[in-house]
Coordinates of C-alpha atoms in Angstrom, one line a residue:
M1 CA 179.9 57.5 58.1
F2 CA 179.5 60.6 55.6
R3 CA 175.6 59.4 55.2
F4 CA 175.9 58.7 59.1
V5 CA 177.1 62.4 59.9
I6 CA 174.7 64.1 58.1
R7 CA 171.8 61.9 58.8
N8 CA 172.1 63.0 62.4
I9 CA 173.0 66.5 62.0
A10 CA 169.8 66.7 60.3
K11 CA 167.9 64.8 63.2
F12 CA 169.5 67.3 65.2
I13 CA 168.2 70.1 63.5
L14 CA 164.7 69.0 63.2
L15 CA 164.7 67.9 67.0
M16 CA 165.8 71.6 68.0
V17 CA 163.4 73.2 65.7
A18 CA 160.5 71.0 67.0
V19 CA 161.8 71.4 70.4
S20 CA 161.5 75.0 70.7
L21 CA 157.9 75.2 68.7
V22 CA 157.0 73.3 71.2
T23 CA 157.8 74.9 73.7
F24 CA 156.3 78.4 72.6
V25 CA 153.2 76.8 72.2
L26 CA 152.8 75.3 75.0
V27 CA 153.7 78.7 77.1
S28 CA 151.4 80.2 74.9
V29 CA 148.2 78.7 75.7
S30 CA 149.4 78.3 78.7
P31 CA 146.7 79.3 81.7
I32 CA 148.9 81.4 83.6
D33 CA 149.4 85.2 83.2
P34 CA 152.7 86.3 83.6
V35 CA 152.5 89.5 84.7
Q36 CA 150.3 88.3 87.3
A37 CA 152.5 85.2 88.1
N38 CA 155.8 88.0 89.0
V39 CA 154.0 90.9 90.8
G40 CA 151.7 88.8 92.8
Q41 CA 148.4 89.0 93.2
A42 CA 148.0 91.9 95.7
A43 CA 150.1 93.8 93.5
Y44 CA 148.5 92.8 90.5
V45 CA 145.0 93.9 91.9
N46 CA 146.1 97.3 92.6
M47 CA 148.1 98.4 89.9
S48 CA 146.8 100.9 87.2
E49 CA 145.7 99.4 83.9
A50 CA 148.4 101.5 82.2
K51 CA 151.2 99.7 84.6
R52 CA 149.5 97.1 83.6
A53 CA 149.9 97.7 79.9
Q54 CA 153.6 98.4 79.9
L55 CA 153.9 95.2 81.7
A56 CA 152.1 93.3 79.3
E57 CA 154.0 94.4 76.6
Y58 CA 157.3 94.0 78.3
W59 CA 156.3 90.4 78.6
G60 CA 155.0 90.2 74.9
V61 CA 151.7 88.8 76.1
N62 CA 150.1 90.3 73.6
T63 CA 152.6 89.8 70.6
P64 CA 151.0 86.9 68.1
L65 CA 152.9 83.8 68.7
W66 CA 154.2 83.4 65.3
E67 CA 156.1 87.2 65.7
R68 CA 157.6 86.4 68.7
Y69 CA 158.6 82.4 67.3
A70 CA 159.8 84.4 64.4
N71 CA 161.7 87.1 65.9
W72 CA 163.6 84.7 69.0
F73 CA 164.2 82.6 66.5
G74 CA 165.6 85.3 64.4
D75 CA 168.0 86.2 67.4
L76 CA 169.3 82.5 67.9
L77 CA 170.8 82.1 64.3
H78 CA 172.7 85.0 65.4
G79 CA 173.8 83.0 68.4
D80 CA 171.6 85.3 70.8
L81 CA 169.5 82.9 72.9
G82 CA 167.2 86.0 74.2
T83 CA 167.2 87.8 78.0
S84 CA 165.4 85.8 81.0
L85 CA 162.7 88.3 82.0
R86 CA 162.7 86.2 85.6
F87 CA 165.9 86.7 85.8
N88 CA 166.8 89.8 84.5
A89 CA 170.1 88.1 82.7
P90 CA 170.6 87.0 79.3
V91 CA 169.5 83.3 79.4
A92 CA 173.1 81.7 77.8
D93 CA 174.5 83.4 81.1
V94 CA 171.3 81.2 83.1
I95 CA 172.1 78.4 81.3
A96 CA 175.8 78.2 81.8
T97 CA 175.3 79.2 85.8
R98 CA 173.0 76.6 86.5
A99 CA 174.2 73.7 84.1
V100 CA 177.4 73.9 86.7
N101 CA 175.2 72.6 89.2
S102 CA 173.1 70.3 87.0
L103 CA 176.1 68.4 85.4
A104 CA 177.7 68.4 89.1
L105 CA 174.9 66.6 89.9
M106 CA 173.9 64.3 86.7
A107 CA 177.4 63.1 86.1
T108 CA 177.6 62.3 89.8
A109 CA 174.5 60.0 89.8
W110 CA 175.5 58.9 86.6
V111 CA 178.6 57.2 87.6
V112 CA 177.8 56.1 91.1
S113 CA 174.2 54.4 89.5
G114 CA 176.4 52.7 87.0
V115 CA 178.8 51.2 88.9
L116 CA 176.5 50.4 92.0
G117 CA 174.0 48.3 89.5
F118 CA 176.6 46.8 87.2
G119 CA 178.1 45.7 90.4
L120 CA 174.9 44.7 91.6
G121 CA 173.8 43.1 88.2
I122 CA 176.1 41.2 88.2
L123 CA 176.6 39.9 91.8
A124 CA 172.4 38.7 91.6
G125 CA 173.5 37.1 88.4
A126 CA 176.7 35.0 89.6
N127 CA 174.1 33.3 92.6
R128 CA 170.6 33.0 90.3
G129 CA 168.2 31.6 92.6
R130 CA 170.7 32.2 96.1
P131 CA 168.7 35.0 98.3
I132 CA 171.1 37.6 97.4
D133 CA 169.6 37.1 93.9
R134 CA 166.4 37.4 95.4
I135 CA 167.4 40.7 97.8
V136 CA 168.9 42.6 94.5
K137 CA 165.8 42.1 92.7
G138 CA 163.0 42.9 95.3
Y139 CA 165.6 46.1 96.2
C140 CA 165.7 47.1 92.5
F141 CA 161.5 46.0 91.7
L142 CA 161.0 48.7 95.0
L143 CA 163.4 51.3 93.0
A144 CA 161.5 51.2 89.7
S145 CA 158.1 51.6 91.1
V146 CA 159.2 54.3 93.9
P147 CA 158.7 58.3 93.0
T148 CA 161.9 59.9 92.9
F149 CA 160.9 63.5 94.8
W150 CA 159.2 60.6 97.8
L151 CA 162.2 59.1 97.8
G152 CA 164.1 62.5 98.2
L153 CA 161.9 63.4 100.5
V154 CA 162.2 60.2 103.1
F155 CA 166.0 61.2 103.0
L156 CA 165.5 64.6 103.2
I157 CA 164.1 63.8 106.4
V158 CA 166.1 60.6 107.4
F159 CA 169.5 62.0 106.7
S160 CA 168.8 66.2 107.0
V161 CA 166.2 66.3 110.0
W162 CA 167.1 63.3 112.2
L163 CA 170.3 62.3 111.2
G164 CA 171.2 65.7 110.8
W165 CA 174.4 64.3 108.8
F166 CA 173.2 66.9 105.7
P167 CA 171.9 70.3 104.9
F168 CA 168.7 70.8 103.7
G169 CA 169.1 71.6 100.5
F170 CA 170.9 74.2 98.8
S171 CA 174.2 74.0 96.4
V172 CA 176.2 76.3 99.1
P173 CA 175.7 77.2 103.1
I174 CA 173.3 79.7 103.3
G175 CA 174.5 83.2 104.1
V176 CA 178.0 82.1 103.2
S177 CA 179.8 84.5 100.0
A178 CA 180.6 82.9 96.7
A179 CA 184.6 83.4 97.4
D180 CA 184.2 81.5 100.4
V181 CA 182.6 78.2 99.7
T182 CA 185.2 75.8 99.4
L183 CA 184.7 72.5 98.1
A184 CA 184.2 70.4 100.5
D185 CA 181.1 72.4 101.2
A186 CA 180.2 71.8 98.0
L187 CA 180.6 68.4 97.7
H188 CA 178.3 68.1 101.1
H189 CA 175.9 69.6 99.5
L190 CA 175.8 67.4 96.1
A191 CA 175.7 64.5 98.2
L192 CA 172.7 63.8 99.6
P193 CA 170.9 65.6 96.3
A194 CA 173.4 62.9 94.2
L195 CA 172.2 59.7 96.2
T196 CA 168.5 60.0 96.0
L197 CA 169.4 60.1 92.3
S198 CA 171.3 57.8 92.0
V199 CA 169.5 55.0 93.9
V200 CA 167.2 55.7 91.1
G201 CA 168.7 55.0 88.9
V202 CA 170.3 51.8 90.1
A203 CA 167.4 49.1 88.8
N204 CA 167.7 48.9 85.0
I205 CA 171.2 48.7 84.9
A206 CA 171.1 46.0 87.8
L207 CA 168.6 43.8 86.3
H208 CA 169.8 44.4 82.6
T209 CA 173.5 43.0 84.1
R210 CA 172.0 40.9 85.8
E211 CA 170.2 38.8 82.5
K212 CA 173.7 39.4 80.6
T213 CA 175.3 37.6 83.5
I214 CA 172.8 34.3 83.2
D215 CA 173.4 34.4 79.6
V216 CA 177.6 34.6 79.9
L217 CA 178.0 32.0 82.6
E218 CA 175.4 30.0 80.4
S219 CA 178.1 30.0 77.1
D220 CA 179.8 27.5 75.5
Y221 CA 183.3 29.7 76.2
V222 CA 182.2 30.3 80.4
R223 CA 181.4 26.5 80.6
F224 CA 184.9 25.4 78.7
A225 CA 186.9 27.7 81.4
R226 CA 185.2 26.3 83.9
T227 CA 186.1 22.8 82.9
R228 CA 190.0 24.3 83.1
G229 CA 189.5 24.7 87.0
L230 CA 188.4 28.4 87.1
S231 CA 185.9 29.7 89.3
T232 CA 183.0 31.1 88.4
W233 CA 184.1 34.6 90.0
G234 CA 187.4 33.9 87.6
A235 CA 185.8 33.0 84.7
L236 CA 183.9 36.2 84.8
R237 CA 186.9 38.0 85.0
H238 CA 188.9 36.9 82.4
H239 CA 186.5 36.0 79.6
G240 CA 183.2 38.0 81.1
L241 CA 183.4 41.3 81.4
R242 CA 183.9 42.5 78.1
N243 CA 180.4 41.3 77.2
L244 CA 179.2 42.6 80.4
A245 CA 180.5 46.0 80.5
L246 CA 179.6 47.2 76.3
P247 CA 176.2 47.1 77.0
A248 CA 175.9 48.2 80.6
L249 CA 177.8 51.5 79.1
T250 CA 175.2 51.2 76.4
L251 CA 172.4 50.7 78.5
Q252 CA 174.1 53.4 81.0
F253 CA 174.4 56.1 77.5
A254 CA 170.0 55.5 76.8
S255 CA 169.8 56.2 80.3
I256 CA 171.0 60.0 80.5
S257 CA 167.3 61.5 79.7
E258 CA 166.3 59.9 83.0
I259 CA 168.5 60.9 84.6
F260 CA 168.1 64.4 83.4
G261 CA 164.0 64.0 84.2
G262 CA 165.0 63.2 87.4
S263 CA 167.2 65.9 88.1
V264 CA 164.4 68.1 87.3
L265 CA 162.5 66.6 90.8
V266 CA 165.6 66.2 93.0
E267 CA 166.6 70.0 92.3
Q268 CA 162.5 70.6 93.9
V269 CA 163.2 68.6 96.2
F270 CA 166.3 70.0 97.6
S271 CA 166.2 73.5 96.7
Y272 CA 169.0 72.7 94.1
P273 CA 169.7 76.0 91.8
G274 CA 170.1 73.4 89.0
L275 CA 168.5 74.0 85.1
G276 CA 165.8 71.5 86.8
Q277 CA 164.7 74.4 89.1
A278 CA 165.4 77.2 86.6
A279 CA 163.3 75.7 84.2
V280 CA 160.1 75.4 86.9
T281 CA 160.8 79.5 87.7
A282 CA 160.8 80.0 84.2
G283 CA 157.4 78.0 83.4
L284 CA 155.6 79.3 86.4
G285 CA 156.5 82.6 84.9
G286 CA 155.7 82.5 81.7
D287 CA 159.7 82.8 81.1
V288 CA 159.7 81.3 77.3
A289 CA 163.2 82.5 75.9
L290 CA 164.2 81.0 79.1
L291 CA 162.5 78.1 79.2
A292 CA 162.7 77.5 75.8
G293 CA 166.9 77.4 76.1
I294 CA 166.6 75.3 78.4
A295 CA 164.9 72.6 76.4
L296 CA 167.2 73.1 73.9
F297 CA 170.0 72.4 76.5
S298 CA 168.2 69.2 77.7
A299 CA 167.5 68.2 74.6
A300 CA 170.8 68.7 72.8
F301 CA 172.2 66.7 76.0
V302 CA 169.6 63.7 75.8
F303 CA 170.2 63.6 71.8
G304 CA 174.3 63.3 72.5
G305 CA 173.8 60.6 75.1
N306 CA 171.6 58.6 72.3
L307 CA 173.9 59.1 69.8
I308 CA 176.7 57.6 71.7
A309 CA 174.6 54.6 73.1
N310 CA 173.7 53.7 68.8
V311 CA 177.7 54.1 68.4
L312 CA 178.3 51.4 71.2
Y313 CA 175.0 49.5 70.0
G314 CA 177.0 48.9 66.8
V315 CA 180.6 48.5 69.2
V316 CA 178.8 45.4 70.8
D317 CA 176.8 43.9 67.9
P318 CA 178.6 44.0 64.8
R319 CA 175.0 42.8 63.4
M320 CA 173.6 46.1 63.8
R321 CA 176.8 47.9 61.7
K322 CA 175.9 45.1 59.0
G323 CA 172.2 46.1 58.8
A324 CA 172.9 49.7 58.7
K325 CA 175.0 48.9 55.6
A326 CA 172.7 47.1 53.9
H327 CA 169.3 49.5 54.3
A328 CA 171.8 52.1 53.2

């Protein structure tokens, strides 16, 4: 256990350093001029050279990459993520504000996609070769090939423009102060983006659960239960759910990176003010401090999901624990 903890702490530290360094390098080689991108083309053309130089110094355009990274990393060791030049606020405050919306969106989509995928997988596996099985497989194969942003646009046209059931975007009603926003308003704006993200995430868990259900139904202990008079669903309920639930839950935790990546596209389509939208804004504006902070947060989030998945793998399959001990 001690080696496991130390090894994962070392991996986490190396991951944070690598992610932050790659972020700074990518921003430095980007063709985007932060000054021009943030003041606009017309204002930049009419701006004096002195003013351009002042803004370039403010954005750190002429500061060498390694100096900028060293200054930022030194502040990070003291708990300071820097200041977002695009939002004119501390990076930690911007991330804290936007993370609430993103985590609500991803958590809702994660739970809905997991429950729906698990249910559809069991339904398809228990009815192998029947029409319902072919429908579920076709649905999953179709969704696996559909881009998230395209599905979001379709949902926006159908449910917001044609039917008028949901708002066109944002996380709160336009023109309403934060104090007057109710929980019902927030959930109404969250529903369609979460539905888009959850529908896309159903395919993997459903197909995996279907194959696992087929394996369970063909196992000796389920066949023995069937000979005792239990129905297919009774045998699954009493003898197969644990063998189905743990692998599905493990796969669901491993898919956190996909949920996070999909949320970036969904937030852009629905103008939902989360971390994904802030990352795009920071990238297009050359706000390296904010982009690095969001990259670190997202990397830590995905690392945590993968770590939980690895632990659950050992719970599901004891052979992995024995192999890890033998390797150690």
